[in-house]
Coordinates of C-alpha atoms in Angstrom, one line a residue:
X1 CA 86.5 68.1 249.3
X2 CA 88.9 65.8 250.4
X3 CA 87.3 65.0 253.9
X4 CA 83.7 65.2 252.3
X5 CA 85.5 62.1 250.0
X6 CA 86.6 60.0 253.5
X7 CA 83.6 61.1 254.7
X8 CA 80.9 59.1 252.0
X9 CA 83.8 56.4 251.9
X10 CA 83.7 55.8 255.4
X11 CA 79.7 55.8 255.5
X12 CA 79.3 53.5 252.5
X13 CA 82.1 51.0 254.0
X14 CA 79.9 50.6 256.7
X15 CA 77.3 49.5 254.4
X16 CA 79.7 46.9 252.7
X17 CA 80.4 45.9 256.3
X18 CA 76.8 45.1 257.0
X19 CA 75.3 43.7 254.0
X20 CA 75.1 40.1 253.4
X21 CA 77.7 38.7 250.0
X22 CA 76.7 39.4 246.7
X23 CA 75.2 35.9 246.1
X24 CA 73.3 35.9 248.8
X25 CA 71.2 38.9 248.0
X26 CA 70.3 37.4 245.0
X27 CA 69.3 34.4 246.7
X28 CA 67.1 36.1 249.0
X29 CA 65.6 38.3 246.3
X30 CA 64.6 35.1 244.5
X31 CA 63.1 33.3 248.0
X32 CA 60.9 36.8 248.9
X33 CA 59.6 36.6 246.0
X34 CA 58.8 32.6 245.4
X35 CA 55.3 31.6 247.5
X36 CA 57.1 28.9 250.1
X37 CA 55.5 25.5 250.1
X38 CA 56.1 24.8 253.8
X39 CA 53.2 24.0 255.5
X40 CA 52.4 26.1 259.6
X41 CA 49.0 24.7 260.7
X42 CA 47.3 27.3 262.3
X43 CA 44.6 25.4 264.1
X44 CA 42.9 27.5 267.4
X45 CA 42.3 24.4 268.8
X46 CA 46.5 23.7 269.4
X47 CA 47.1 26.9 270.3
X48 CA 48.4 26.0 273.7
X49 CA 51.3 24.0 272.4
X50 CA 52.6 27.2 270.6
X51 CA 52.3 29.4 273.4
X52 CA 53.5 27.8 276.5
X53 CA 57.1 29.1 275.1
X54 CA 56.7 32.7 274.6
X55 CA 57.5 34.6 277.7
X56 CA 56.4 37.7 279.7
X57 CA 57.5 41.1 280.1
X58 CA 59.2 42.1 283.4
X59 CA 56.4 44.0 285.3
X60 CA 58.9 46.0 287.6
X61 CA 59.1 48.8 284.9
X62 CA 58.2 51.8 286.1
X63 CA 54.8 53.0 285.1
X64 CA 51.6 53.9 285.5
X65 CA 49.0 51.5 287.9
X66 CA 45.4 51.0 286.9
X67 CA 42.4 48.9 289.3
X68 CA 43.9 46.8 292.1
X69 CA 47.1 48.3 291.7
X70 CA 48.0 46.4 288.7
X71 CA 50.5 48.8 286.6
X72 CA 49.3 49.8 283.3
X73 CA 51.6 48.0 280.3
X74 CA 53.8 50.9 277.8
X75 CA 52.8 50.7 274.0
X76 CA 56.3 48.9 273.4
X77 CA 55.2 46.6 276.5
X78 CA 52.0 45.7 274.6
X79 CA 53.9 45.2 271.4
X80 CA 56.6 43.0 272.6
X81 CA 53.9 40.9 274.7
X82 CA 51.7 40.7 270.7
X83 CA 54.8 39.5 269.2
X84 CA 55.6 36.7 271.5
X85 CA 52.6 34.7 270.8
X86 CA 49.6 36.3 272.4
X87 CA 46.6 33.6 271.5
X88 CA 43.2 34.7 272.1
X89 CA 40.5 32.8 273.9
X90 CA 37.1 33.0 275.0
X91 CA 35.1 31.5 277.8
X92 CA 31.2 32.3 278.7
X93 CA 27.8 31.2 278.0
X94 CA 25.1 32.4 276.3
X95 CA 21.5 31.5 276.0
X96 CA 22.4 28.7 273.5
X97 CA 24.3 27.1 276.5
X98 CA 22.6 28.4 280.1
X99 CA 19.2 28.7 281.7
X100 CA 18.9 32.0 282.5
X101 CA 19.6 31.1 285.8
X102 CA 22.7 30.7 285.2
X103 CA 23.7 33.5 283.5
X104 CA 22.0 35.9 286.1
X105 CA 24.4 34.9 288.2
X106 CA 27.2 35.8 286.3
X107 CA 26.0 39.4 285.2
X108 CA 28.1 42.2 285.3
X109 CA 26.6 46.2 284.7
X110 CA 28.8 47.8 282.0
X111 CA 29.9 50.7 284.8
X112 CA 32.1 47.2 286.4
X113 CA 33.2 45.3 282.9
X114 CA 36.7 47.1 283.3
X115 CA 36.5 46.3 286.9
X116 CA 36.3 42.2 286.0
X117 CA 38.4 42.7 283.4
X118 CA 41.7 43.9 285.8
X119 CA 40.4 41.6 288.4
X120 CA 41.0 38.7 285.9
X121 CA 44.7 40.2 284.7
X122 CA 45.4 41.0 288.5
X123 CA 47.5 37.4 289.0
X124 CA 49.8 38.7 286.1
X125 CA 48.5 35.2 284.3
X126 CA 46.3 36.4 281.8
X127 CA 47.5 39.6 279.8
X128 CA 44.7 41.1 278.5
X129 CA 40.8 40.6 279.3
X130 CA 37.9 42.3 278.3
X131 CA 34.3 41.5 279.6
X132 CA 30.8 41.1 277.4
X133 CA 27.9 40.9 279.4
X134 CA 24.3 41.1 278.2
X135 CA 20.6 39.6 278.6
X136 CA 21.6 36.7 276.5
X137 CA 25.6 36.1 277.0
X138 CA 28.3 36.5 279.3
X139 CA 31.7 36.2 277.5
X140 CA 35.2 36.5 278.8
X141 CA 37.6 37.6 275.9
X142 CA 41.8 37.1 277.6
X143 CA 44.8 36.9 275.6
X144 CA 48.0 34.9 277.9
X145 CA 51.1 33.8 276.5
X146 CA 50.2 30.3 278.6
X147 CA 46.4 29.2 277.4
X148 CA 46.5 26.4 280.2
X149 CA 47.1 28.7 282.8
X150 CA 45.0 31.2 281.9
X151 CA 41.6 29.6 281.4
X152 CA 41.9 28.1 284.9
X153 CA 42.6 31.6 286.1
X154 CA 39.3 33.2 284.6
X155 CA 37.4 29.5 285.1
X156 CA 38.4 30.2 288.9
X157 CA 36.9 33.7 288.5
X158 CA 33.7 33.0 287.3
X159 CA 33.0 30.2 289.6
X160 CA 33.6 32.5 292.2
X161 CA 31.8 35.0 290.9
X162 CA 28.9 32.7 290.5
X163 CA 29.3 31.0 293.7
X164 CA 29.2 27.6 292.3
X165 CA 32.1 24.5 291.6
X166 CA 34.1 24.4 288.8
X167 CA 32.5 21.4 287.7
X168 CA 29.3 22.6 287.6
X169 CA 30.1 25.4 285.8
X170 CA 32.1 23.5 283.1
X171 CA 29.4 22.1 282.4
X172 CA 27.2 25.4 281.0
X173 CA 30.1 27.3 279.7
X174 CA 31.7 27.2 276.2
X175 CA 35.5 27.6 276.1
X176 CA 37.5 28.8 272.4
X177 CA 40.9 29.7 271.0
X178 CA 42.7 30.9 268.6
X179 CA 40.6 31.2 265.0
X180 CA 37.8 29.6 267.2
X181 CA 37.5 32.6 269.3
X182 CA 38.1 34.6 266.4
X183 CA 35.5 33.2 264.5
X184 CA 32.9 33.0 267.5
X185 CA 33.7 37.1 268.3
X186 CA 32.8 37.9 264.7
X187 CA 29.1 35.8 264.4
X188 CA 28.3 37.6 267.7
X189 CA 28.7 40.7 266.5
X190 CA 27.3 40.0 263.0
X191 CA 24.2 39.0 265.2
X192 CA 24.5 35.1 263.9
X193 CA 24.4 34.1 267.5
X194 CA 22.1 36.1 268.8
X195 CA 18.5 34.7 269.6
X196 CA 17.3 36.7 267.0
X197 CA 19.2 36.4 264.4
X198 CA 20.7 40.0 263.0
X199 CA 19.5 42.0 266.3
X200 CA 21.4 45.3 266.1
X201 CA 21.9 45.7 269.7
X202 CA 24.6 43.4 270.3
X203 CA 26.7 45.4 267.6
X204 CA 26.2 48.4 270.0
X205 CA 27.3 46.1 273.3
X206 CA 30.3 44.9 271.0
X207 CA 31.2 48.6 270.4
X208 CA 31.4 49.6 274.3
X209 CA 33.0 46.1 274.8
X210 CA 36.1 47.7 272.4
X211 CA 35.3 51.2 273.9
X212 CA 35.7 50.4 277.5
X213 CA 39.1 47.4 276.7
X214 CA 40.9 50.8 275.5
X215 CA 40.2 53.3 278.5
X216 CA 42.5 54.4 280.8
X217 CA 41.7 51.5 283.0
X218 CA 40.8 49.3 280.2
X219 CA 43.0 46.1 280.1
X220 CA 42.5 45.6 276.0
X221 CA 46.3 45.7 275.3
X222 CA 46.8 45.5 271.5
X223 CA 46.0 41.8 270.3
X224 CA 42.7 42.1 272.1
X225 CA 41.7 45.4 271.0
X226 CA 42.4 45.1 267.4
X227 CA 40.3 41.9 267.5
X228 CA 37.3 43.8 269.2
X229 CA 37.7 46.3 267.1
X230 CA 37.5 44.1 264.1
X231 CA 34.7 42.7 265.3
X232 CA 32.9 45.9 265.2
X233 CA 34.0 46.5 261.7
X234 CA 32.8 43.4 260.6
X235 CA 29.6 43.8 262.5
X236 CA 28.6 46.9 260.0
X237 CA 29.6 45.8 257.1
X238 CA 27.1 42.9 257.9
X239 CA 24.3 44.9 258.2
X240 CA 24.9 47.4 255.5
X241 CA 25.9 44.7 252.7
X242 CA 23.5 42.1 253.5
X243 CA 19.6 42.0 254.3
X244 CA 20.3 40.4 258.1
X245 CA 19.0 43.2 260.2
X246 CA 15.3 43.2 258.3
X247 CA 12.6 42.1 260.4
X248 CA 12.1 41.8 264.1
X249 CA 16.3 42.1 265.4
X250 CA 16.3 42.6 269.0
X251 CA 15.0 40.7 272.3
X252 CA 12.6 43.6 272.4
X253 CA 10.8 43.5 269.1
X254 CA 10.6 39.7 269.8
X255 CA 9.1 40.5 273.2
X256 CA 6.3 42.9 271.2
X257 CA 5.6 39.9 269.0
X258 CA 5.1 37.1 271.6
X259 CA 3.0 39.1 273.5
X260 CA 0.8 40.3 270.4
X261 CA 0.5 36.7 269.8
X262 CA -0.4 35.3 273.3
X263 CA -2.6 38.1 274.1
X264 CA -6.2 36.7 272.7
X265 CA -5.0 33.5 274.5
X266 CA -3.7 34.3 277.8
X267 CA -6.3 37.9 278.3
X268 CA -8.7 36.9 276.2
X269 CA -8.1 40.3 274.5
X270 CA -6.5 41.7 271.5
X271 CA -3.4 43.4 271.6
X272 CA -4.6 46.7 270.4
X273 CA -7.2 47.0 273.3
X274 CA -4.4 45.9 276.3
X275 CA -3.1 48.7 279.0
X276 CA 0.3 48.3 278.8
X277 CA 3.5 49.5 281.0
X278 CA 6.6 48.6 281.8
X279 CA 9.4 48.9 284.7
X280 CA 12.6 50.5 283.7
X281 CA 13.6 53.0 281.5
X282 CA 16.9 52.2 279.8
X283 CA 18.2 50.7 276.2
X284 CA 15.6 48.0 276.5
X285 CA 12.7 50.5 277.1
X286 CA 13.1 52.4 274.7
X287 CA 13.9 49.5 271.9
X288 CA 10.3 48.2 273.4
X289 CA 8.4 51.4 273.1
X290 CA 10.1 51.6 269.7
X291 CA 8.6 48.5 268.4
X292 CA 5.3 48.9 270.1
X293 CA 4.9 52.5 268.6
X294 CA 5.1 51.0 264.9
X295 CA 2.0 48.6 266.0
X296 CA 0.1 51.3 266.7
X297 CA 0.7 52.3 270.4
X298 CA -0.7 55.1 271.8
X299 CA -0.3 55.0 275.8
X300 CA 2.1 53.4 278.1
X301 CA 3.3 54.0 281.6
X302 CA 6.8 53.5 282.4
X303 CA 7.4 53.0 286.4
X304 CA 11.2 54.0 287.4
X305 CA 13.5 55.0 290.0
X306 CA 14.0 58.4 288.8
X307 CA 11.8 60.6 286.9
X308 CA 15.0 61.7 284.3
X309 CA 15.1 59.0 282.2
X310 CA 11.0 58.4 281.4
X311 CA 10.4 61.9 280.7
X312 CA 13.9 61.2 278.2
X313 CA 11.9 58.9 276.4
X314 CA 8.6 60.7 276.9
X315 CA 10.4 63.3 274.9
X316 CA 12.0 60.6 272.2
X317 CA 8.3 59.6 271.8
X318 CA 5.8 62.9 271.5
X319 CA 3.5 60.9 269.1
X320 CA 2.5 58.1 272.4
X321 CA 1.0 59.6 275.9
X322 CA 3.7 57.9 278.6
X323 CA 2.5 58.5 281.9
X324 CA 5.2 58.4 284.6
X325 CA 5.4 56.6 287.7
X326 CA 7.7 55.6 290.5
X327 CA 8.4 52.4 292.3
X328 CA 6.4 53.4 294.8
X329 CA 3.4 53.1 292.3
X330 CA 4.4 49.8 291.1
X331 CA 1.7 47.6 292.5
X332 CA -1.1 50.0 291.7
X333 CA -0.1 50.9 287.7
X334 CA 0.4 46.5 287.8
X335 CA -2.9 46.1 289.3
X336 CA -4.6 48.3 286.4
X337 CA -2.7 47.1 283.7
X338 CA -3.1 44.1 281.4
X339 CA 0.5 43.3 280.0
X340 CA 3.9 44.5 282.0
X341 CA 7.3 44.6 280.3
X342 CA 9.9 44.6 282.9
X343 CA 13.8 45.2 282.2
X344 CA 15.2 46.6 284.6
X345 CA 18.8 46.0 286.3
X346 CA 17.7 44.8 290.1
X347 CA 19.5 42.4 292.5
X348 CA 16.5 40.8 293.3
X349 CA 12.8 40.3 291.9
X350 CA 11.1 42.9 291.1
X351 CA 7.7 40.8 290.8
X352 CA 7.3 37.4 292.5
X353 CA 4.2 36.0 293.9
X354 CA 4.4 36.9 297.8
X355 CA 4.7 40.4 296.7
X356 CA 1.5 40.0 294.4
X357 CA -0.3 37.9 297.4
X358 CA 1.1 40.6 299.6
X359 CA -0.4 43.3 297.7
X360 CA -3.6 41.7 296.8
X361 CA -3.2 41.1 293.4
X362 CA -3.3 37.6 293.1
X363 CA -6.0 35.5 291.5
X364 CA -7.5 38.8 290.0
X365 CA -8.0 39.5 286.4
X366 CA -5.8 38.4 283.5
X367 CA -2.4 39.6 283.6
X368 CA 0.4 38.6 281.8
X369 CA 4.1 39.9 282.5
X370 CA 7.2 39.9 280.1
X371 CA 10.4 39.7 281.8
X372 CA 13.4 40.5 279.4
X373 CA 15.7 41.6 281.8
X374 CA 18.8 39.6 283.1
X375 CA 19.3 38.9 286.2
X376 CA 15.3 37.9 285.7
X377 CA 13.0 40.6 287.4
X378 CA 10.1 38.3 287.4
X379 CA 10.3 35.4 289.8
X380 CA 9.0 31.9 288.0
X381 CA 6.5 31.3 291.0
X382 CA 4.3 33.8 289.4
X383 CA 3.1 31.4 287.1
X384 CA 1.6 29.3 289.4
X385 CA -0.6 32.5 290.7
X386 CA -4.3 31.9 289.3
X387 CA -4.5 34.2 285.5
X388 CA -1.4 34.9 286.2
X389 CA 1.7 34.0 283.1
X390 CA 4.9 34.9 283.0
X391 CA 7.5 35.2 280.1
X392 CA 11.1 35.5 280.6
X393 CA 13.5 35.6 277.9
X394 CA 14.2 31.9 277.3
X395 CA 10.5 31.6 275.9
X396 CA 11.6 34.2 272.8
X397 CA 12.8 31.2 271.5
X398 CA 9.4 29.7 269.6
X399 CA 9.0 33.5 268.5
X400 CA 12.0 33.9 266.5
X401 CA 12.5 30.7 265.1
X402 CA 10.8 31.6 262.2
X403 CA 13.2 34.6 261.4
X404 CA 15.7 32.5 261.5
X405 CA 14.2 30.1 259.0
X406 CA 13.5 33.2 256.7
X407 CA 17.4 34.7 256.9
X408 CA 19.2 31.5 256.2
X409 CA 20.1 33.0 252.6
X410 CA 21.3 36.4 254.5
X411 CA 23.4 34.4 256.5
X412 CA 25.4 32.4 254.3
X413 CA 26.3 35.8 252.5
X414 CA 27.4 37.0 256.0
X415 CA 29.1 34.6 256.9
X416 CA 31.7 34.9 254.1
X417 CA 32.0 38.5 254.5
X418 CA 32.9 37.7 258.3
X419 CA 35.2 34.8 256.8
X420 CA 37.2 37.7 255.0
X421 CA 37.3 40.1 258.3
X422 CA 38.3 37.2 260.7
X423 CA 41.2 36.2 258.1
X424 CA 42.2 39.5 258.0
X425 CA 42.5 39.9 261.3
X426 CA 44.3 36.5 261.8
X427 CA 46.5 37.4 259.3
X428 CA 47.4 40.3 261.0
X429 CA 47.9 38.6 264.6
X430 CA 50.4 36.1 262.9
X431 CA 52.6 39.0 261.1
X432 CA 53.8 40.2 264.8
X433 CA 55.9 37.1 264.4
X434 CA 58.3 39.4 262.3
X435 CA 58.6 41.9 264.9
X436 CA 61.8 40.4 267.2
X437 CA 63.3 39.9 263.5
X438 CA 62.7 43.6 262.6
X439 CA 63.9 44.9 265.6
X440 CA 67.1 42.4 265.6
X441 CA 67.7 43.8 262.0
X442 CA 67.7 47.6 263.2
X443 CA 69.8 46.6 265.8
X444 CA 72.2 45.4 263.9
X445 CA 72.7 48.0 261.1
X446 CA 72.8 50.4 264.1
X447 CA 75.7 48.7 265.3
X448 CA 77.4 48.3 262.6
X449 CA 76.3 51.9 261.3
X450 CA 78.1 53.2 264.7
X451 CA 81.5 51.0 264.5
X452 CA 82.3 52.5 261.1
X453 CA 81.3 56.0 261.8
X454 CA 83.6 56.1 264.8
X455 CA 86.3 54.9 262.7
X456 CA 85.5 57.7 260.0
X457 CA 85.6 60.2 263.0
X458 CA 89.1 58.6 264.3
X459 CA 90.5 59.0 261.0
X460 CA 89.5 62.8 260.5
X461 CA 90.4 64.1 263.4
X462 CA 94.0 63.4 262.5
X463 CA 93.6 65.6 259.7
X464 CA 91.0 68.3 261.3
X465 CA 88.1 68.7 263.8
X466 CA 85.0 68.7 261.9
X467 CA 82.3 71.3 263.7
X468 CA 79.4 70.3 264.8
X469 CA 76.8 70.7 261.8
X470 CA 79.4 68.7 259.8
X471 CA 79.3 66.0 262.3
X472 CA 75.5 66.2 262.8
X473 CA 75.7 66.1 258.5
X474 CA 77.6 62.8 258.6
X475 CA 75.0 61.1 261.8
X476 CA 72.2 62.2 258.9
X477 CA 73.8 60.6 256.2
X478 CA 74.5 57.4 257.8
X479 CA 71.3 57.0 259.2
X480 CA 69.7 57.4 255.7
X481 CA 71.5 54.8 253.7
X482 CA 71.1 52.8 256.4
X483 CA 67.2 52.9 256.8
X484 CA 66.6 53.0 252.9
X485 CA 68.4 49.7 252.5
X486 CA 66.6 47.9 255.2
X487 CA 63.5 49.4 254.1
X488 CA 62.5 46.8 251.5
X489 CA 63.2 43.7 253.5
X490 CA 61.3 45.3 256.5
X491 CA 58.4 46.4 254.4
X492 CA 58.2 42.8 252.8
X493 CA 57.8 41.4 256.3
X494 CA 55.1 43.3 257.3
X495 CA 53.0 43.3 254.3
X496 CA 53.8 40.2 253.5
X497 CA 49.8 38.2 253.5
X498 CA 51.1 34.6 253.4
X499 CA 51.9 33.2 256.8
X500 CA 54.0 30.4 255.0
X501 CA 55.8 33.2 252.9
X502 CA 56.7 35.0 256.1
X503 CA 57.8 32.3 258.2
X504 CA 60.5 31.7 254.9
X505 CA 61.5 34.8 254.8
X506 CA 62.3 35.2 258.1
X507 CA 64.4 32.5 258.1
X508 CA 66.6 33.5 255.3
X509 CA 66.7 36.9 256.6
X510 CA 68.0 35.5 260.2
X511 CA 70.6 33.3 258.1
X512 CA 71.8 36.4 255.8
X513 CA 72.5 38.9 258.1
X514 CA 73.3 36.3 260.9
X515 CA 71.2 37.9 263.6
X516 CA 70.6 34.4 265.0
X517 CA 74.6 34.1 265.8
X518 CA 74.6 37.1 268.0
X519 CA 74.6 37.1 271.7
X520 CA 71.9 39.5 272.4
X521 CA 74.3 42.6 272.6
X522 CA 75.8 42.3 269.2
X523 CA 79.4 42.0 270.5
X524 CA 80.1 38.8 269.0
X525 CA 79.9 39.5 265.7
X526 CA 82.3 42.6 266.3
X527 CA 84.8 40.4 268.1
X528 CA 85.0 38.4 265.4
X529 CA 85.3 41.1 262.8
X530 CA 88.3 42.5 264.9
X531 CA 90.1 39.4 265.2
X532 CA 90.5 38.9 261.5
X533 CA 91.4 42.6 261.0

């Protein structure tokens, strides 16, 4: 009994050691609990001046390497990286911004969006990446501790990438920060930035944006991928609270309608009576065939590569007759058919007009093509080929700018219910700030926990060994008043949903337990302890 008694002594005089005086609890009790009145401007715009300060994590640590040899960062690497400042930012262009000949030339398949993505982190400057690319937008999404730095490493990408000067490409890209880039990630994948306003698809691209940043080669880290992932979140909640997604919502639906609606003009035939096909037989096909089904369609042909994926569709579709061709048929099934959809991924043209001179189709009968692929698969010189037009995905623009006109109500409500996601997810990015405190805190008490347990151990051994449960007893014990008393002030700073609050109350926390008058090893605060003993 009577060691048990030096034993709990010992254990709660390390406590005593380690807690802050009497009055100053109950002045920090009072300031966690008072909302501070200190004002932190949180403005994406500045969010370079914040960041140049924060430093990186030594890369030497052994671990795992992903593309280009660049190692792949530990979860506490990611952490510590999140909690030093890691602002998000986003550079691209969209169809808002770009011909499509611009953006063509920065497309990127999905199978190579982790490839850019390590290629842009491979110069160590930019932490995390992660790659968008679609028929309407390409989008850059980094997180850097220096924002200067960083967007002239992935504004030197793209322009090599795209072959063309900086300057030139300055001038069709859009570059974000901070709640900016927030704020811009969420309307895209609400579908308020698409070019039809409420499109489903780009929800899905958003999804395998956030899918492919965490792979195993991903560079998503874990500012980045929270975001994405937000933004997916936010995406569905969209679409299932609000009436956003009724109506035409995709490039393809809006591809059905302007061709329905140019047909009597440009064929002098309805819509219902036109032979239809199209080249390719991905997403963007089967969206098309989709929407062209619900008007009535009963025949297409689909010309592809590879047989696989038509007669997939062919099977998605047992109510329309799709006959199945492949590129080696192209010319003939274009030659007999009065509208072509083409979206298919191809380096080059698919259709332009020495191929249709070249094949003996041009200056026939009527024909009209829909390109809504990017890169383009119809060359512009078809329109100058006698009954020949050609529609490419910039001319959607006259077709949906009625739904936009009729969804303005939807989008006010979705915009506030992004509002509340994006805060939420700001919110969250800011509370990393408490992290270094946190761990500073547990550092501490584990010091100190360690000093007077040692002296409890000195002081039994004179008296008795204790065995080894008893000492394993006493590790237990002092662990577990240690963790339950810092387990209020820690909970407060992570749940804590005032930025201003948490900024105070890390302040007062620093100036309690004096964490800021250490040296980094916690030795000074012992040497002084020891000299006044």
């Amino acid at each position: 009994m009577k060691f048990k008694a030096i034993i709990i002594f010992s254990v709660l005089s390390s406590v005593a050691a380690f807690s802050p005086a009497a009055n100053v609890a109950k002045q920090s009790v009072s300031l966690l609990g008072t909302p501070s009145t200190t004002a932190i401007t949180n403005n994406g715009r500045n969010v370079a001046r914040s960041m140049v300060a924060s430093s990186q994590v030594d890369t030497t640590v052994n671990g795992s390497t992903g593309t280009n040899g660049q190692r792949k960062k530990t979860k506490e690497e990611r952490l510590q990286l999140a909690s030093k400042g890691l602002q998000v930012h986003v550079i691209g262009l969209s169809i808002h911004h770009a011909s499509v000949e611009v953006r063509e030339k920065l497309a990127i398949p999905e199978a190579q969006w982790n490839e850019a993505s390590n290629e842009i982190c491979s110069t160590g400057v930019v932490s995390e990446a992660a790659v968008l690319s679609t028929c309407n937008r390409f989008e850059v999404y980094f997180a850097a501790p220096s924002a200067r730095e960083a967007v002239a490493r992935v504004t030197e990408y793209l322009a090599q990438r795209a072959d063309m000067p900086v300057s030139v490409l300055r001038k069709n890209v859009f570059m974000l920060s901070g709640d900016d880039a927030v704020w811009h990630l969420m309307r895209v994948s609400g579908g308020l930035d698409s070019l039809v306003v409420g499109e489903g698809q780009i929800l899905s691209q958003v999804r395998q944006c956030h899918l492919h940043s965490i792979e195993e080669d991903g560079c998503g880290g874990k500012v980045l991928s929270r975001m994405l992932n937000t933004a997916v979140a936010a995406g569905k909640r969209v679409r299932s609270e609000t009436a956003i997604s009724k109506g035409s919502v995709s490039i393809s639906s809006a591809a059905v309608e302007l061709s329905e609606m140019m047909s009597q003009k440009d064929l002098n035939l309805p819509f219902s009576e036109a032979r239809l096909a199209v080249v390719g037989a991905g997403k963007m096909t089967r969206l098309l065939i989709t929407h062209l089904a619900s008007r009535g369609l009963q025949k297409i042909t689909i010309v592809n590569r590879s047989m696989q994926r038509p007669q997939e569709l062919a099977e998605q579709f047992p109510d329309v007759d799709v006959e199945i061709k492949l590129m080696d048929d192209l010319w003939n099934v274009i030659g007999r058919s009065d509208i072509v959809y083409t979206a298919a991924f191809s380096d080059g043209y698919v259709v332009d007009r020495t191929k249709m001179e070249e094949n003996g189709l041009a200056g026939g009968r009527p024909l009209m093509l829909v390109d809504i692929g990017v890169p383009r698969n119809v060359g512009p010189d078809c329109n100058e080929i006698e009954n020949c037009v050609a529609y490419n995905v910039d001319d959607l623009k006259a077709v949906v700018a009625k739904n936009t006109a009729m969804r303005q109500r939807e989008m006010i409500e979705a915009e506030a219910l992004l509002r509340e996601e994006a805060d939420a997810f700001c919110n969250w990015r800011e509370s990393l700030a408490a992290i270094p405190t946190i761990n500073q805190l547990q550092e501490k008490a584990n010091i100190v926990r360690e000093e007077e347990l040692n002296k409890c151990t000195r002081k039994l051994s004179r008296n008795g060994n204790l065995s080894d449960k008893e000492m394993e007893a006493v590790e237990r014990l002092s662990r577990g008043i240690v963790n339950k008393l810092l387990h209020g002030p820690m909970s407060h700073l992570r749940s804590s949903d005032n930025i201003n609050d948490q900024q105070n109350a890390i302040k007062e926390l620093s100036a309690m337990f004096r964490l800021e008058d250490e040296d980094g090893d916690g030795k000074s605060g012992r040497r002084g302890r020891s000299r006044r003993r």
